[in-house]
Short mmCIF file of C-alpha atoms in Angstrom, two decimals:
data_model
loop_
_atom_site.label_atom_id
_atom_site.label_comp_id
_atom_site.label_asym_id
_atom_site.label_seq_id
_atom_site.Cartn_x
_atom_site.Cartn_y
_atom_site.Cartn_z
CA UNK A 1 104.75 71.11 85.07
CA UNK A 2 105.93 74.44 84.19
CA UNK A 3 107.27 76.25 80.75
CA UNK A 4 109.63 78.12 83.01
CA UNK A 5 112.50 75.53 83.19
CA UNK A 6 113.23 75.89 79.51
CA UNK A 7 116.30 77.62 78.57
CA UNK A 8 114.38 79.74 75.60
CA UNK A 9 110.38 80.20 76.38
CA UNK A 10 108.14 82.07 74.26
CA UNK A 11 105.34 81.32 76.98
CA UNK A 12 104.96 81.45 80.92
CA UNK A 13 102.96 79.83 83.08
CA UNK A 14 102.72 79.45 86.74
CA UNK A 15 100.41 77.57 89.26
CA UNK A 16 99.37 77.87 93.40
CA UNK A 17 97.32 76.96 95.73
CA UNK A 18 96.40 75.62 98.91
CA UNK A 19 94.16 73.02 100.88
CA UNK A 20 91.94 73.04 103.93
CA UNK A 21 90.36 70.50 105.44
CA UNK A 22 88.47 70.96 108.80
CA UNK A 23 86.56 69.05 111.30
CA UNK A 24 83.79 70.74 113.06
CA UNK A 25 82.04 70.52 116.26
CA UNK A 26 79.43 72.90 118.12
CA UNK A 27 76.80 72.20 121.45
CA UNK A 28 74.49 74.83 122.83
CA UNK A 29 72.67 74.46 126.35
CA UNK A 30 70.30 76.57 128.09
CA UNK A 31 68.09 76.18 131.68
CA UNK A 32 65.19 78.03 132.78
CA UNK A 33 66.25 80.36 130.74
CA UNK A 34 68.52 82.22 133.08
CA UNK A 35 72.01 80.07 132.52
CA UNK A 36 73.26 79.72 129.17
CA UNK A 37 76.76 78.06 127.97
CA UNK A 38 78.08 76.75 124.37
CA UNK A 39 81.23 74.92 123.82
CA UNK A 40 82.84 74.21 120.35
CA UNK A 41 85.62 72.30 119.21
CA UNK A 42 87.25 72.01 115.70
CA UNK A 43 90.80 70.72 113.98
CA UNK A 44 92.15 71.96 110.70
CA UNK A 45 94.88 70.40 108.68
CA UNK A 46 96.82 73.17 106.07
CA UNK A 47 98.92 72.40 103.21
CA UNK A 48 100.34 76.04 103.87
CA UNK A 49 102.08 74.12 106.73
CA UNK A 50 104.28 71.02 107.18
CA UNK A 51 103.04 67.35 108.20
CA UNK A 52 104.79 68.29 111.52
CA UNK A 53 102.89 70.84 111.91
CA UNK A 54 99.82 71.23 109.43
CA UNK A 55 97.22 70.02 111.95
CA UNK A 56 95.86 72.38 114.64
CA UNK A 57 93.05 71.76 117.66
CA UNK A 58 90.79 75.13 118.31
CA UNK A 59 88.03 75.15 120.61
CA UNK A 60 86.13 78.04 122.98
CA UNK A 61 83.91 78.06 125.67
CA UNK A 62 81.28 80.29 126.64
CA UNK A 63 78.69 80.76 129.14
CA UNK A 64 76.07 83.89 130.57
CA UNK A 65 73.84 84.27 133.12
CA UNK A 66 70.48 86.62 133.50
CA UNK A 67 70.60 87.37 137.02
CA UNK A 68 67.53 89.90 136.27
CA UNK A 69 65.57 86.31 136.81
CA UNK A 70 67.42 85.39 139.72
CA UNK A 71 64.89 85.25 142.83
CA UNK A 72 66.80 87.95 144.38
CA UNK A 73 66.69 90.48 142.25
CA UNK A 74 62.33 91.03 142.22
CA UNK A 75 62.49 93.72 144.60
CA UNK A 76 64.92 95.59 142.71
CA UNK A 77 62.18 96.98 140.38
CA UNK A 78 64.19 99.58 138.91
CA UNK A 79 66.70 97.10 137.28
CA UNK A 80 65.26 96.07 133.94
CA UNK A 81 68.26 93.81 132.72
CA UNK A 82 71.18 92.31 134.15
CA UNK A 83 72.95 89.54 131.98
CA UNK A 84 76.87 88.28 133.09
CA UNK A 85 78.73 86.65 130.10
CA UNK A 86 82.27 85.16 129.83
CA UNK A 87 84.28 83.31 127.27
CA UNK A 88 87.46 81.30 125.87
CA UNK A 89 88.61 80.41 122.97
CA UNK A 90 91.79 79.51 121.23
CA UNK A 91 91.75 79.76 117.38
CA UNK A 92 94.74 79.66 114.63
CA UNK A 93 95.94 81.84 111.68
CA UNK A 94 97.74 80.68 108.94
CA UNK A 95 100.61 82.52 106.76
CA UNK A 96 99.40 84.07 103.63
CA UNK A 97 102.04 82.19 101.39
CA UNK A 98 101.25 79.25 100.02
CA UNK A 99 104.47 77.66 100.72
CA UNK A 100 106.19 79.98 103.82
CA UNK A 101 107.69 76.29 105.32
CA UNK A 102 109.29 75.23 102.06
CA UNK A 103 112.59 75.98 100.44
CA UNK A 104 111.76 76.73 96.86
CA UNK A 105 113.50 77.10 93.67
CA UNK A 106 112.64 79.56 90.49
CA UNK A 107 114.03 78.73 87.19
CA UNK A 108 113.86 82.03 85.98
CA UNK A 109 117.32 82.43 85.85
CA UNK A 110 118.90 81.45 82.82
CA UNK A 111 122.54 81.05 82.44
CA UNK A 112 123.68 81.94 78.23
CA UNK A 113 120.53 80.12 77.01
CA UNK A 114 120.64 77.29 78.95
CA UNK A 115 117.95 76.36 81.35
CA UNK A 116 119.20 77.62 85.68
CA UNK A 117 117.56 77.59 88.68
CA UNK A 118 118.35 79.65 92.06
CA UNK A 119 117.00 79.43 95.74
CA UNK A 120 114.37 81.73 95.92
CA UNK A 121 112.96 81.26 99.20
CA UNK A 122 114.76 80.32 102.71
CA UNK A 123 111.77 79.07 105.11
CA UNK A 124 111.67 77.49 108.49
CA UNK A 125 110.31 73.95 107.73
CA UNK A 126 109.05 74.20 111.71
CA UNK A 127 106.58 76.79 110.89
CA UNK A 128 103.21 76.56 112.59
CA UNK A 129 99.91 78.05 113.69
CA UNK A 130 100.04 81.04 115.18
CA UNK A 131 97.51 80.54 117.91
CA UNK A 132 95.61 83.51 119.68
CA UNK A 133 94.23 82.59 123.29
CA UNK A 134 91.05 85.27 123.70
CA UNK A 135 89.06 85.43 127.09
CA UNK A 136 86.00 88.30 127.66
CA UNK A 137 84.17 89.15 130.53
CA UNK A 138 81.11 91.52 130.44
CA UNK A 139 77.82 92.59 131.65
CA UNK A 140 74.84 94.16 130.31
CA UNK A 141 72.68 96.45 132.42
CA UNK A 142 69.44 98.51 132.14
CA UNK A 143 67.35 100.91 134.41
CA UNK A 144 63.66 102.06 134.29
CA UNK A 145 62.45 99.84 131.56
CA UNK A 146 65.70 100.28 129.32
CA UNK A 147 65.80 104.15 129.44
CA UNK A 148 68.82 103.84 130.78
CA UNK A 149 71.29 101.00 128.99
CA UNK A 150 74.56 99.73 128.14
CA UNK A 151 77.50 97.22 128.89
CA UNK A 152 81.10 97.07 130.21
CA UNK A 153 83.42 94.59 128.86
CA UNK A 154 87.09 93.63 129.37
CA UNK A 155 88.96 91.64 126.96
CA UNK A 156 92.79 90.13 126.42
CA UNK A 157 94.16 88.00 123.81
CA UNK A 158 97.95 86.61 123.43
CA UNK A 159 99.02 85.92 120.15
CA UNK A 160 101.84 83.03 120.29
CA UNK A 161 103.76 81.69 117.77
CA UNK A 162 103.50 84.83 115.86
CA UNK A 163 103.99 84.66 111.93
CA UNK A 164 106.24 87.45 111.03
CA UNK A 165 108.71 88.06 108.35
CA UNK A 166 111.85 87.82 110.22
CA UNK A 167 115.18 90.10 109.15
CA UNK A 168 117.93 87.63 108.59
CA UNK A 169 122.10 88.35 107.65
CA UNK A 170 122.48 89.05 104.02
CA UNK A 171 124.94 86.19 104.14
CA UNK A 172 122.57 83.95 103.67
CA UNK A 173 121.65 85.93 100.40
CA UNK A 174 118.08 86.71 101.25
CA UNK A 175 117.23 89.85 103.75
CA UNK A 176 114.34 88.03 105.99
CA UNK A 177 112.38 84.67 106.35
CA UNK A 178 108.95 83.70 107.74
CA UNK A 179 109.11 82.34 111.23
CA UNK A 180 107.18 82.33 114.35
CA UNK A 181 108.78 85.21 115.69
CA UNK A 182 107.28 84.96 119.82
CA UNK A 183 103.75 86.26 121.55
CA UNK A 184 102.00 89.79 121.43
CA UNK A 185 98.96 90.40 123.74
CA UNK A 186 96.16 93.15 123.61
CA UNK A 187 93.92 93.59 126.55
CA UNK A 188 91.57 96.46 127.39
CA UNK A 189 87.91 97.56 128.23
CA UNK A 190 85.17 98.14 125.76
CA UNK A 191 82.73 100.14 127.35
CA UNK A 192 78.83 101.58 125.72
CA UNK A 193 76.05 103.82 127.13
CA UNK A 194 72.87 104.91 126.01
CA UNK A 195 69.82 107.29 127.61
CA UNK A 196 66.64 107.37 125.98
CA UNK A 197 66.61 111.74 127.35
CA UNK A 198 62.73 112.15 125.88
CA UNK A 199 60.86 109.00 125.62
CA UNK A 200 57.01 109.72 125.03
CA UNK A 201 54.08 109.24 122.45
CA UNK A 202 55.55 111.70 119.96
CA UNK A 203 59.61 112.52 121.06
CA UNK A 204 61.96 109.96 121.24
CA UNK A 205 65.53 112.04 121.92
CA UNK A 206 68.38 109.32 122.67
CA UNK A 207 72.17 109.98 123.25
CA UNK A 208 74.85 107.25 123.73
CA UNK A 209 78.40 107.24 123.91
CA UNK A 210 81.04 104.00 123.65
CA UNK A 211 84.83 104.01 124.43
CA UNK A 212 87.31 101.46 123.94
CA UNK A 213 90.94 101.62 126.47
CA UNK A 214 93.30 98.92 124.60
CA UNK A 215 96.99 98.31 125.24
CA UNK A 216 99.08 95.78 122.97
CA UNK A 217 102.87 95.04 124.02
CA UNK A 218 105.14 92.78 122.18
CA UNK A 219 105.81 90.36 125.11
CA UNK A 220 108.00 87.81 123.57
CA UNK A 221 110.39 87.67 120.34
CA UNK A 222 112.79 84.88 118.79
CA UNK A 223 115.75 84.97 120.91
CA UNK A 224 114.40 88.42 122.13
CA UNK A 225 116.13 90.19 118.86
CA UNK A 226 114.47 92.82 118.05
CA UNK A 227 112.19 93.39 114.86
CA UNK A 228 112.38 95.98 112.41
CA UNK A 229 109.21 96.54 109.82
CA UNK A 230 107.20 99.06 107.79
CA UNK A 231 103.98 99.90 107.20
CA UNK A 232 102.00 97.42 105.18
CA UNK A 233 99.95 100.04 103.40
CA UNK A 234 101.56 101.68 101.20
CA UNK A 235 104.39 101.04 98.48
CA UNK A 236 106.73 103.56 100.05
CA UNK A 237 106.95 102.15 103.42
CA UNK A 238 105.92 105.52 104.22
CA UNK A 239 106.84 104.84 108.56
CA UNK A 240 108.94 102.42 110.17
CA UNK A 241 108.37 100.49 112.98
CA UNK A 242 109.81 97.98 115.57
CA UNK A 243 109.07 95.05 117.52
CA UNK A 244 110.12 94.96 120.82
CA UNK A 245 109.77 93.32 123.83
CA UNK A 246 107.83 95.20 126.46
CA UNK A 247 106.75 97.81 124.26
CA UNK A 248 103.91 98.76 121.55
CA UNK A 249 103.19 96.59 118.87
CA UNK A 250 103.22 99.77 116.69
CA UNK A 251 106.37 101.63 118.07
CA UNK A 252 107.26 104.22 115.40
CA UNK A 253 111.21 103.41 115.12
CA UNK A 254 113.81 106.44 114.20
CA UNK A 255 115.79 108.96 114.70
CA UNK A 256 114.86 111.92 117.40
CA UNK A 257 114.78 115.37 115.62
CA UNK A 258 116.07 117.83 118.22
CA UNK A 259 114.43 120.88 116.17
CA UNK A 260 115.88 123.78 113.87
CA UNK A 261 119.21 125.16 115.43
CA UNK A 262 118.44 129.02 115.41
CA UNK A 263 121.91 130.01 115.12
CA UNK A 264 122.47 128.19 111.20
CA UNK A 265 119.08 127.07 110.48
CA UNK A 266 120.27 123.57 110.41
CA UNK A 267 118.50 120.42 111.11
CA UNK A 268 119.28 118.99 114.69
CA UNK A 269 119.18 114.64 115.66
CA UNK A 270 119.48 113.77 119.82
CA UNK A 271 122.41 111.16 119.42
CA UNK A 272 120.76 108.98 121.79
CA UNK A 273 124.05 107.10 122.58
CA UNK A 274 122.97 104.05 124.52
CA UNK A 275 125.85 104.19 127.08
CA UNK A 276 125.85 108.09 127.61
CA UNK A 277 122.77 110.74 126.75
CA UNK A 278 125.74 113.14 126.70
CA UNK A 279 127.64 111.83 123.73
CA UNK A 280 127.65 113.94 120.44
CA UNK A 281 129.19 116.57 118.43
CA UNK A 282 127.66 119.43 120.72
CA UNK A 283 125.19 119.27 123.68
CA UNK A 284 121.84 120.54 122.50
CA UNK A 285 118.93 121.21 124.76
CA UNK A 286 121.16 119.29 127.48
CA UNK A 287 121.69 115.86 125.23
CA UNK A 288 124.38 114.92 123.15
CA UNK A 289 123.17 116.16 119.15
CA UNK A 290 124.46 116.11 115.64
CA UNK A 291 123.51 117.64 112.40
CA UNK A 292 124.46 114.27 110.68
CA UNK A 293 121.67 112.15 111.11
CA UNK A 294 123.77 109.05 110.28
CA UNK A 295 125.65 110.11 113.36
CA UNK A 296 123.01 109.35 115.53
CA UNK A 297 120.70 105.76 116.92
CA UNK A 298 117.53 105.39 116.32
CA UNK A 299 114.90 105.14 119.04
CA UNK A 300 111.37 104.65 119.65
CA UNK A 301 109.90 108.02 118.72
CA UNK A 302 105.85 107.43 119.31
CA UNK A 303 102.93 105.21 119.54
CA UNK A 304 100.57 104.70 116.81
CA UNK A 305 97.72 102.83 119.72
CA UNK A 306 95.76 105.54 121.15
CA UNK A 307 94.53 105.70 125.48
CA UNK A 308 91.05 106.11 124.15
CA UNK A 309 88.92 105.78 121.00
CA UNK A 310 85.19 105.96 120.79
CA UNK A 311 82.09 107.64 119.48
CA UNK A 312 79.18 110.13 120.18
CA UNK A 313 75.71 109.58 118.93
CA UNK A 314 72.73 111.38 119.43
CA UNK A 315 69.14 110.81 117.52
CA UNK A 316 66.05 113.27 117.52
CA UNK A 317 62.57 111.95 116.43
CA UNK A 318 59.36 113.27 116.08
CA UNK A 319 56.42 111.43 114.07
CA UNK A 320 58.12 110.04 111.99
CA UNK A 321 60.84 112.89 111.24
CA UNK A 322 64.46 111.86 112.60
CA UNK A 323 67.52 113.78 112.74
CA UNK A 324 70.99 112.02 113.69
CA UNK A 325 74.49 112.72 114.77
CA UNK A 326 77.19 111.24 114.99
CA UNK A 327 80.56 111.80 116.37
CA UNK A 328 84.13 109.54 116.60
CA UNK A 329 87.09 110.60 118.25
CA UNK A 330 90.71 109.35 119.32
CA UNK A 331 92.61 110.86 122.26
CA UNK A 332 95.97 110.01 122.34
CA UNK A 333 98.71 108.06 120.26
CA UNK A 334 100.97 109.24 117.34
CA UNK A 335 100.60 109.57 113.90
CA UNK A 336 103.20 109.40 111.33
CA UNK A 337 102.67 112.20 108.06
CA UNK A 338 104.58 110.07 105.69
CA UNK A 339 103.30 112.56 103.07
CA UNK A 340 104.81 115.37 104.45
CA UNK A 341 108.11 114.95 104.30
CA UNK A 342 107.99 114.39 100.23
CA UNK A 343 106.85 118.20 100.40
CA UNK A 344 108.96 119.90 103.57
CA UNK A 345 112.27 117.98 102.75
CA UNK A 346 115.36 120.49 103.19
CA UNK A 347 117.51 119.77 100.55
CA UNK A 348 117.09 116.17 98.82
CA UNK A 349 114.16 116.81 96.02
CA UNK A 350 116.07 120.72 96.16
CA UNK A 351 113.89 121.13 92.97
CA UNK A 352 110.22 120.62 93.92
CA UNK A 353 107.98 123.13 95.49
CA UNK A 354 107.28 122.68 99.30
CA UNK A 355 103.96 122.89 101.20
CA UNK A 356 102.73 126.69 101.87
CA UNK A 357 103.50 124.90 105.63
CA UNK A 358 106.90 125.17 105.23
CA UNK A 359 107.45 128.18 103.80
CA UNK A 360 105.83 129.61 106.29
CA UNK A 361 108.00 128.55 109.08
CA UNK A 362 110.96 128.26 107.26
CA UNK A 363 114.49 129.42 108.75
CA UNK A 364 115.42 132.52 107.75
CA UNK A 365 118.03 135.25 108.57
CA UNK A 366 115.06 137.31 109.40
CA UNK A 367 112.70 134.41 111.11
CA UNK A 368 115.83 132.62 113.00
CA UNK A 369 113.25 130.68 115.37
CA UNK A 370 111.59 129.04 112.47
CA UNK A 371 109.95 125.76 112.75
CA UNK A 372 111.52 124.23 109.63
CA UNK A 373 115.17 124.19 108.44
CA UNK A 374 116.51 126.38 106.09
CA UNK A 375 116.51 124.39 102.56
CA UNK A 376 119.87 124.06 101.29
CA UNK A 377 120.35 122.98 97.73
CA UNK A 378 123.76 121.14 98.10
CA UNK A 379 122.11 118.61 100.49
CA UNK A 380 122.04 114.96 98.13
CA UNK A 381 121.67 112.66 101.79
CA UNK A 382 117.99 112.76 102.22
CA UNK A 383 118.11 113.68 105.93
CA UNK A 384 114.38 113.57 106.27
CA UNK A 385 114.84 109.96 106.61
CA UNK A 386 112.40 108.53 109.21
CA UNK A 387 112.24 110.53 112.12
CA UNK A 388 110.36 112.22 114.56
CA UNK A 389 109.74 115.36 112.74
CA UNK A 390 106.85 113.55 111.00
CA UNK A 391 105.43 112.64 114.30
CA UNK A 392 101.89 114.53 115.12
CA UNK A 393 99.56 114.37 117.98
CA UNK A 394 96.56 111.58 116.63
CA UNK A 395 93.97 113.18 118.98
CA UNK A 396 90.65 114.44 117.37
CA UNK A 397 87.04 114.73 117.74
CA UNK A 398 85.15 114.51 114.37
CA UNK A 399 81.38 115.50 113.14
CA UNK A 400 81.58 112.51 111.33
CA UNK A 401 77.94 112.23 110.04
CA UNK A 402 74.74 114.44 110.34
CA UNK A 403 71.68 112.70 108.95
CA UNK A 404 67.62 114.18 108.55
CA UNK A 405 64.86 111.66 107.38
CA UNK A 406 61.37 111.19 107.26
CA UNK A 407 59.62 108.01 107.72
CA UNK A 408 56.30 107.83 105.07
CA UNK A 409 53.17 106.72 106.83
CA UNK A 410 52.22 103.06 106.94
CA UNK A 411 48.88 103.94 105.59
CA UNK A 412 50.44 105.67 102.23
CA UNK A 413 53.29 103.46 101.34
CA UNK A 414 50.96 100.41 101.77
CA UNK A 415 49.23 101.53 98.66
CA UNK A 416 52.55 101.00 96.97
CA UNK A 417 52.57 97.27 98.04
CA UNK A 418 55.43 98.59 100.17
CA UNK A 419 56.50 97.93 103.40
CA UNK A 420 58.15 101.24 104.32
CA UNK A 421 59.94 104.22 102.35
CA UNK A 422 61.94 106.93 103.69
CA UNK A 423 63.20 110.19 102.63
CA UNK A 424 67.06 111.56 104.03
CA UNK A 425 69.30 113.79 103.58
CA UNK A 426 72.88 113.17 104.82
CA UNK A 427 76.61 115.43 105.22
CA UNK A 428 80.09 113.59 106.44
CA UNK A 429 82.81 115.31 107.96
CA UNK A 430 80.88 118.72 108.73
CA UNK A 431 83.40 119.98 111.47
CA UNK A 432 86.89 119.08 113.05
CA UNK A 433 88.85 119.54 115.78
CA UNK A 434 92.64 118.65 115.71
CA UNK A 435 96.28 119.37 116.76
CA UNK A 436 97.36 118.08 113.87
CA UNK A 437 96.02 120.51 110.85
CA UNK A 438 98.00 120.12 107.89
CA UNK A 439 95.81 116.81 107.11
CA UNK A 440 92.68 114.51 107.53
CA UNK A 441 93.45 113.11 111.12
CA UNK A 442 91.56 110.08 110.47
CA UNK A 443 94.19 107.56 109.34
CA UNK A 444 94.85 104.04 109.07
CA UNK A 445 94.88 101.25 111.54
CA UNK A 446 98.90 101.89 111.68
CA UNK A 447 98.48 105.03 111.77
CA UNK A 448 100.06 106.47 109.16
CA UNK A 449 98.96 109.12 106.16
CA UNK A 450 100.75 109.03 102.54
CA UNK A 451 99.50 110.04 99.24
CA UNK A 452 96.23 107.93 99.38
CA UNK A 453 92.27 110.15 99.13
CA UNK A 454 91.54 111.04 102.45
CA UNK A 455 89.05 109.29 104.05
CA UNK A 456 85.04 110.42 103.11
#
């Protein structure tokens, strides 16, 4: 089947893929229209997956009801809408390799010539679905014909049987394997309001603003070990993070940086000795310290999940003229400046030029209460390593878009055997505000910057 299990080749070759086969079900029912509900049922068999395991039942259920047609509610003239909605639903993911349950061979390997073959995968043949249980509850509201709008919703899904890489003992001669790894949930509230603030013939001047609260905890792992991984994004696993139960599913895992120590201009690590907060080479701000990172545990150092993120939006019209903002902003969480410490290192790339950041609050004999330690050239042990000097507040509150337009009249683009034409103008990213200022604070999902273009 393959060219690869010759001992001399002067071709390659290689083959993959996968197989899905589903079975799919779906009902709808409505009454008077003021109760609605739906129901939906399917099963899928994988190849990606073992015959123990390959087939999988999903299903959800979902229902609403308008109480704004509810007999009770005609007096209440003010109330325009009023709509209750729930659902539940379990559905599956599959792993992205082909063949994650399978021990598998490469012949690659060749041996003086002759034809060899080596394990090149170590899989769990009881690999399954992961299955994520979801259930929302919301309501929709509106006042004075609509003017004023919007909806509150909570949400929570539990991931189980979550497919992970899993770190394994280099005895076995491979570093990790895929397994279901244990259960993660994310719950929160997803809340959106909007004002129509002029509403007449000519001026329509609406504002709205949405927010979403979410918290995610690991809540179970295999034999509660715990997890150590990096982000996904990048080829330099520029941060590292760590499962864990009870805490974040994107804990930023490393060592504490205590700060500069004024006295040599020497980097500082909190020891963070599990048995005593006092163990160390010297006590530093109270806690046991080092200037040898290796010397010192890693801990978890910050949160990428923000309390809040959201938006801002306001639109101004006037026959047919429209101008638009809109705003997006994060309060809270961590972000890790995996760029930064390629160009603010204090010793291992001795050679390069540093950011004009560094320089700047660089330890000196003359600036001893400098922000950044003193480079030393003899340093060869990379002591950036991943810590919390790269850790930055995530909160921000961008201009993210400003927008002007003109809608053409009806009665002149009709002549064009159009339906409608408009004219804009539009500018992204007009204004900032941040605690963190050396970069774009508008980062990944993991929350994370390296070396890729800022986002436009």
């Amino acid at each position: 089947h393959t060219v690869s299990t010759a001992g001399s080749t002067e071709a390659s070759g290689y083959q993959w893929g996968n197989s899905l086969v589903s079975f799919l079900s779906k009902a709808d029912y409505q009454y008077a229209g003021k109760y609605f509900a739906s129901a939906s049922f399917r099963r899928d068999g994988s190849s990606k997956l073992s015959r123990n395991s390959r087939w999988g039942n999903f299903w959800s259920l979902a229902g609403s009801c308008n109480i704004k047609r509810e007999s009770f509610m005609e007096s209440l003239e003010n109330v325009s809408t009023l709509r209750l909605r729930m659902s539940y639903g379990v559905n599956g993911t599959l792993p992205t390799n082909n063949y994650g349950y399978m021990n598998l061979i490469t012949y690659n390997t060749k041996y003086m010539g002759d034809p060899g073959g080596t394990l090149s995968t170590l899989a769990d043949n009881d690999l399954s679905w992961e299955t994520n249980y979801t259930y929302n509850v919301g309501i929709d509201f509106g006042f004075w014909s609509n003017r004023l709008r919007g909806s509150i919703e909570y949400f929570n899904r539990t991931s189980k049987n979550l497919l992970q890489d899993m770190p394994i003992t280099r005895v076995t001669g491979f570093s990790s394997t895929l397994r279901n790894i244990g259960r993660i949930n994310n719950h929160g509230v997803e809340t959106e309001v909007s004002y129509d603030i002029i509403s007449n013939r000519d001026w329509l001047w609406t504002a709205s603003v949405n927010a979403t609260f979410l918290t995610s905890k690991v809540k179970r792992l295999y034999n509660g070990a715990d997890i150590i991984w990096y982000d996904p994004t990048g080829d330099d696993d520029r941060a590292q993070y760590i499962y864990r139960e009870g805490e974040s599913t994107l804990a930023f895992y490393g060592y504490e940086w205590a700060g500069v120590d004024p006295s040599n201009g020497a980097s500082v690590y909190y020891v963070n000795a599990p048995e005593d907060d006092q163990t160390g080479d010297f006590i530093y701000n109270g806690r046991g310290a080092t200037y040898d990172y290796k010397k010192a545990n890693s801990t978890i150092i910050g949160n990428a999940i923000p309390a809040v993120t959201g938006g801002l939006n306001t639109t101004l019209s006037y026959k047919g003229i429209e101008l638009a903002a809109n705003f997006i902003y994060k309060i809270g969480g961590s972000l890790y400046d995996g760029a930064y410490k390629d160009v603010a290192d204090d010793g291992y790339y001795w050679e390069r030029i540093r950011s004009k950041n560094y320089y700047d609050n660089m330890w000196t004999a003359e600036n001893p209460n400098g922000s950044e330690p003193m480079i030393r050239g003899i340093d060869l042990e990379d002591a950036m390593q991943y810590s919390s000097r790269h850790i930055c507040n995530a909160s921000f509150l961008r201009l993210k878009n400003v927008s002007i337009g003109y809608n053409l009249p009806k009665a002149l683009v009709s002549k064009t055997y159009m339906q409608g034409a408009r004219i804009y103008f539009s500018a992204t990213n007009l204004l900032t505000f941040s605690k963190y200022k050396d970069a774009d604070p508008e980062v990944n999902q993991y929350g994370t910057r390296g070396w890729e273009t800022p986002l436009g």
